[in-house]
Amino acid sequence: MMSFTDGIIPARFALMSAYTIITIVALYSRDPNVIACLPDHYSNEEYNHKDFSLKIGYFAALGLVIFELLGFVSGISTFMPMATLA
């Protein structure tokens, strides 16, 4: 029978993969999100400012998720006794 800790690693990998894909999709479809956070009548300067802010946030999220994936794949956060749940 599979224990609780045997299912954590596959679930963690699946969740990190899904989070990476969601972040990349959100980065490529950011125009509707930029328009949604602007008032009805906005200038081109306001649009560019919001687009830049959103782009910075998405790239920061993508960088952090890649950092987490590298730690997971290298085994640092998986097999280090101080960082695991087992």
Coordinates of N, CA and C in Angstrom, one line a residue:
M1 N 0.8 -1.2 0.0 CA 0.0 0.0 0.0 C 0.9 1.2 0.0
M2 N 0.5 2.2 -0.7 CA 1.3 3.5 -0.9 C 1.1 4.4 0.3
S3 N 2.2 4.8 0.9 CA 2.0 5.7 2.1 C 1.8 7.2 1.6
F4 N 1.6 8.0 2.6 CA 1.3 9.4 2.3 C 2.5 10.1 1.6
T5 N 3.7 9.8 2.1 CA 4.9 10.5 1.6 C 5.3 10.0 0.2
D6 N 4.8 8.8 -0.2 CA 5.1 8.3 -1.5 C 4.3 9.1 -2.6
G7 N 3.2 9.6 -2.3 CA 2.4 10.4 -3.2 C 2.7 11.8 -3.3
I8 N 3.6 12.3 -2.4 CA 3.8 13.8 -2.3 C 4.7 14.2 -3.5
I9 N 5.7 13.4 -3.9 CA 6.6 13.8 -4.9 C 5.9 13.9 -6.3
P10 N 5.2 12.9 -6.7 CA 4.4 13.1 -8.0 C 3.4 14.2 -8.0
A11 N 2.8 14.4 -6.8 CA 1.8 15.5 -6.8 C 2.5 16.8 -6.8
R12 N 3.6 16.9 -6.2 CA 4.4 18.2 -6.2 C 4.9 18.5 -7.6
F13 N 5.4 17.5 -8.3 CA 5.8 17.7 -9.6 C 4.7 18.1 -10.5
A14 N 3.6 17.5 -10.4 CA 2.4 17.8 -11.2 C 1.9 19.3 -11.0
L15 N 1.9 19.7 -9.7 CA 1.5 21.0 -9.3 C 2.4 22.1 -9.8
M16 N 3.7 21.8 -9.7 CA 4.7 22.8 -10.2 C 4.7 22.9 -11.7
S17 N 4.5 21.8 -12.4 CA 4.3 21.8 -13.9 C 3.1 22.6 -14.3
A18 N 2.0 22.4 -13.6 CA 0.7 23.1 -13.9 C 0.9 24.6 -13.6
Y19 N 1.6 24.9 -12.5 CA 1.8 26.3 -12.2 C 2.7 27.0 -13.3
T20 N 3.7 26.3 -13.8 CA 4.5 26.8 -14.8 C 3.7 27.1 -16.1
I21 N 2.9 26.1 -16.5 CA 2.1 26.3 -17.7 C 1.1 27.4 -17.5
I22 N 0.5 27.5 -16.4 CA -0.5 28.6 -16.2 C 0.1 30.0 -16.2
T23 N 1.3 30.1 -15.6 CA 2.1 31.3 -15.7 C 2.5 31.7 -17.1
I24 N 2.9 30.8 -17.9 CA 3.3 31.1 -19.3 C 2.1 31.5 -20.1
V25 N 1.0 30.8 -19.9 CA -0.3 31.1 -20.6 C -0.8 32.5 -20.2
A26 N -0.7 32.8 -18.9 CA -1.1 34.2 -18.5 C -0.2 35.2 -19.0
L27 N 1.1 34.9 -19.2 CA 2.0 35.9 -19.7 C 1.7 36.2 -21.2
Y28 N 1.4 35.2 -21.9 CA 1.0 35.4 -23.4 C -0.3 36.0 -23.6
S29 N -1.2 35.9 -22.7 CA -2.6 36.5 -22.8 C -2.8 37.6 -21.8
R30 N -1.9 38.5 -21.7 CA -2.0 39.5 -20.7 C -2.8 40.7 -21.1
D31 N -3.0 40.9 -22.4 CA -3.8 42.1 -22.9 C -5.2 42.2 -22.3
P32 N -6.0 41.1 -22.3 CA -7.3 41.3 -21.6 C -7.2 41.6 -20.1
N33 N -6.1 41.1 -19.5 CA -5.9 41.4 -18.0 C -5.6 42.9 -17.8
V34 N -4.7 43.4 -18.7 CA -4.4 44.8 -18.6 C -5.6 45.7 -18.8
I35 N -6.4 45.4 -19.8 CA -7.6 46.2 -20.1 C -8.6 46.1 -19.0
A36 N -8.7 44.9 -18.3 CA -9.6 44.7 -17.2 C -9.3 45.6 -16.0
C37 N -8.0 45.9 -15.8 CA -7.6 46.7 -14.7 C -7.5 48.2 -14.9
L38 N -7.9 48.6 -16.1 CA -7.9 50.0 -16.5 C -9.3 50.5 -16.5
P39 N -9.5 51.9 -16.3 CA -10.8 52.4 -16.4 C -11.3 52.4 -17.8
D40 N -12.6 52.8 -18.0 CA -13.2 52.7 -19.3 C -12.5 53.5 -20.4
H41 N -12.1 54.7 -20.0 CA -11.4 55.6 -20.8 C -9.9 55.8 -20.3
Y42 N -9.0 55.3 -21.0 CA -7.6 55.3 -20.6 C -6.7 55.8 -21.7
S43 N -5.6 56.3 -21.3 CA -4.6 56.8 -22.3 C -3.6 55.6 -22.7
N44 N -2.9 55.9 -23.7 CA -1.9 54.9 -24.1 C -0.8 54.8 -23.1
E45 N -0.5 55.9 -22.4 CA 0.5 55.8 -21.4 C 0.1 55.0 -20.2
E46 N -1.2 55.1 -19.8 CA -1.7 54.3 -18.7 C -1.6 52.8 -19.1
Y47 N -2.0 52.5 -20.3 CA -2.0 51.1 -20.8 C -0.5 50.5 -20.7
N48 N 0.4 51.3 -21.2 CA 1.8 50.9 -21.2 C 2.3 50.7 -19.8
H49 N 1.9 51.6 -18.9 CA 2.4 51.4 -17.5 C 1.8 50.2 -16.9
K50 N 0.5 49.9 -17.0 CA -0.1 48.7 -16.5 C 0.5 47.4 -17.1
D51 N 0.7 47.5 -18.4 CA 1.3 46.3 -19.2 C 2.7 46.0 -18.6
F52 N 3.5 47.0 -18.4 CA 4.8 46.8 -17.9 C 4.8 46.3 -16.5
S53 N 3.9 46.8 -15.6 CA 3.8 46.3 -14.3 C 3.3 44.8 -14.3
L54 N 2.4 44.5 -15.1 CA 1.9 43.1 -15.2 C 3.0 42.2 -15.7
K55 N 3.7 42.7 -16.7 CA 4.8 41.9 -17.3 C 5.9 41.6 -16.3
I56 N 6.2 42.6 -15.4 CA 7.2 42.4 -14.4 C 6.8 41.3 -13.4
G57 N 5.5 41.4 -13.0 CA 4.9 40.4 -12.1 C 5.0 39.0 -12.6
Y58 N 4.6 38.8 -13.9 CA 4.6 37.5 -14.5 C 6.0 37.0 -14.7
F59 N 7.0 37.8 -15.1 CA 8.3 37.3 -15.2 C 8.9 37.0 -13.8
A60 N 8.6 37.7 -12.8 CA 9.0 37.4 -11.4 C 8.4 36.0 -11.0
A61 N 7.1 35.8 -11.3 CA 6.5 34.5 -10.9 C 7.1 33.4 -11.7
L62 N 7.4 33.6 -13.0 CA 8.0 32.6 -13.8 C 9.5 32.3 -13.3
G63 N 10.2 33.3 -12.9 CA 11.6 33.1 -12.4 C 11.5 32.3 -11.1
L64 N 10.6 32.6 -10.2 CA 10.5 31.9 -9.0 C 10.1 30.5 -9.2
V65 N 9.2 30.2 -10.1 CA 8.7 28.8 -10.3 C 9.9 28.0 -11.0
I66 N 10.7 28.6 -11.8 CA 11.8 27.9 -12.4 C 12.8 27.6 -11.3
F67 N 13.0 28.6 -10.4 CA 13.9 28.3 -9.3 C 13.5 27.2 -8.4
E68 N 12.2 27.1 -8.2 CA 11.6 26.0 -7.4 C 11.7 24.7 -8.2
L69 N 11.5 24.7 -9.5 CA 11.6 23.5 -10.3 C 13.1 23.0 -10.3
L70 N 14.0 23.9 -10.3 CA 15.4 23.5 -10.3 C 15.8 22.9 -9.0
G71 N 15.3 23.4 -7.9 CA 15.5 22.9 -6.6 C 14.9 21.5 -6.4
F72 N 13.7 21.3 -7.0 CA 13.0 20.0 -7.0 C 13.8 19.0 -7.8
V73 N 14.1 19.3 -9.0 CA 14.7 18.4 -9.9 C 16.1 18.0 -9.5
S74 N 16.9 19.0 -8.9 CA 18.2 18.7 -8.4 C 18.2 17.8 -7.1
G75 N 17.1 17.8 -6.4 CA 16.9 16.9 -5.3 C 17.2 17.7 -4.0
I76 N 17.5 19.0 -4.1 CA 17.8 19.7 -2.8 C 16.6 19.8 -1.9
S77 N 15.5 20.1 -2.5 CA 14.3 20.2 -1.6 C 13.6 18.9 -1.4
T78 N 14.0 17.9 -2.2 CA 13.3 16.6 -2.1 C 13.9 15.6 -1.1
F79 N 15.3 15.6 -1.1 CA 16.0 14.6 -0.3 C 16.7 15.2 0.9
M80 N 16.7 16.5 1.1 CA 17.4 17.1 2.2 C 16.5 16.8 3.4
P81 N 17.0 16.2 4.5 CA 16.1 15.9 5.6 C 15.5 17.1 6.3
M82 N 16.2 18.2 6.3 CA 15.7 19.4 7.0 C 14.5 20.1 6.2
A83 N 14.4 19.8 4.9 CA 13.4 20.4 4.1 C 12.3 19.5 3.6
T84 N 12.3 18.3 4.0 CA 11.2 17.4 3.6 C 10.2 17.1 4.7
L85 N 9.1 16.5 4.3 CA 8.0 16.2 5.2 C 8.2 14.8 5.9
A86 N 9.0 14.0 5.2 CA 9.2 12.6 5.7 C 10.1 12.6 6.9

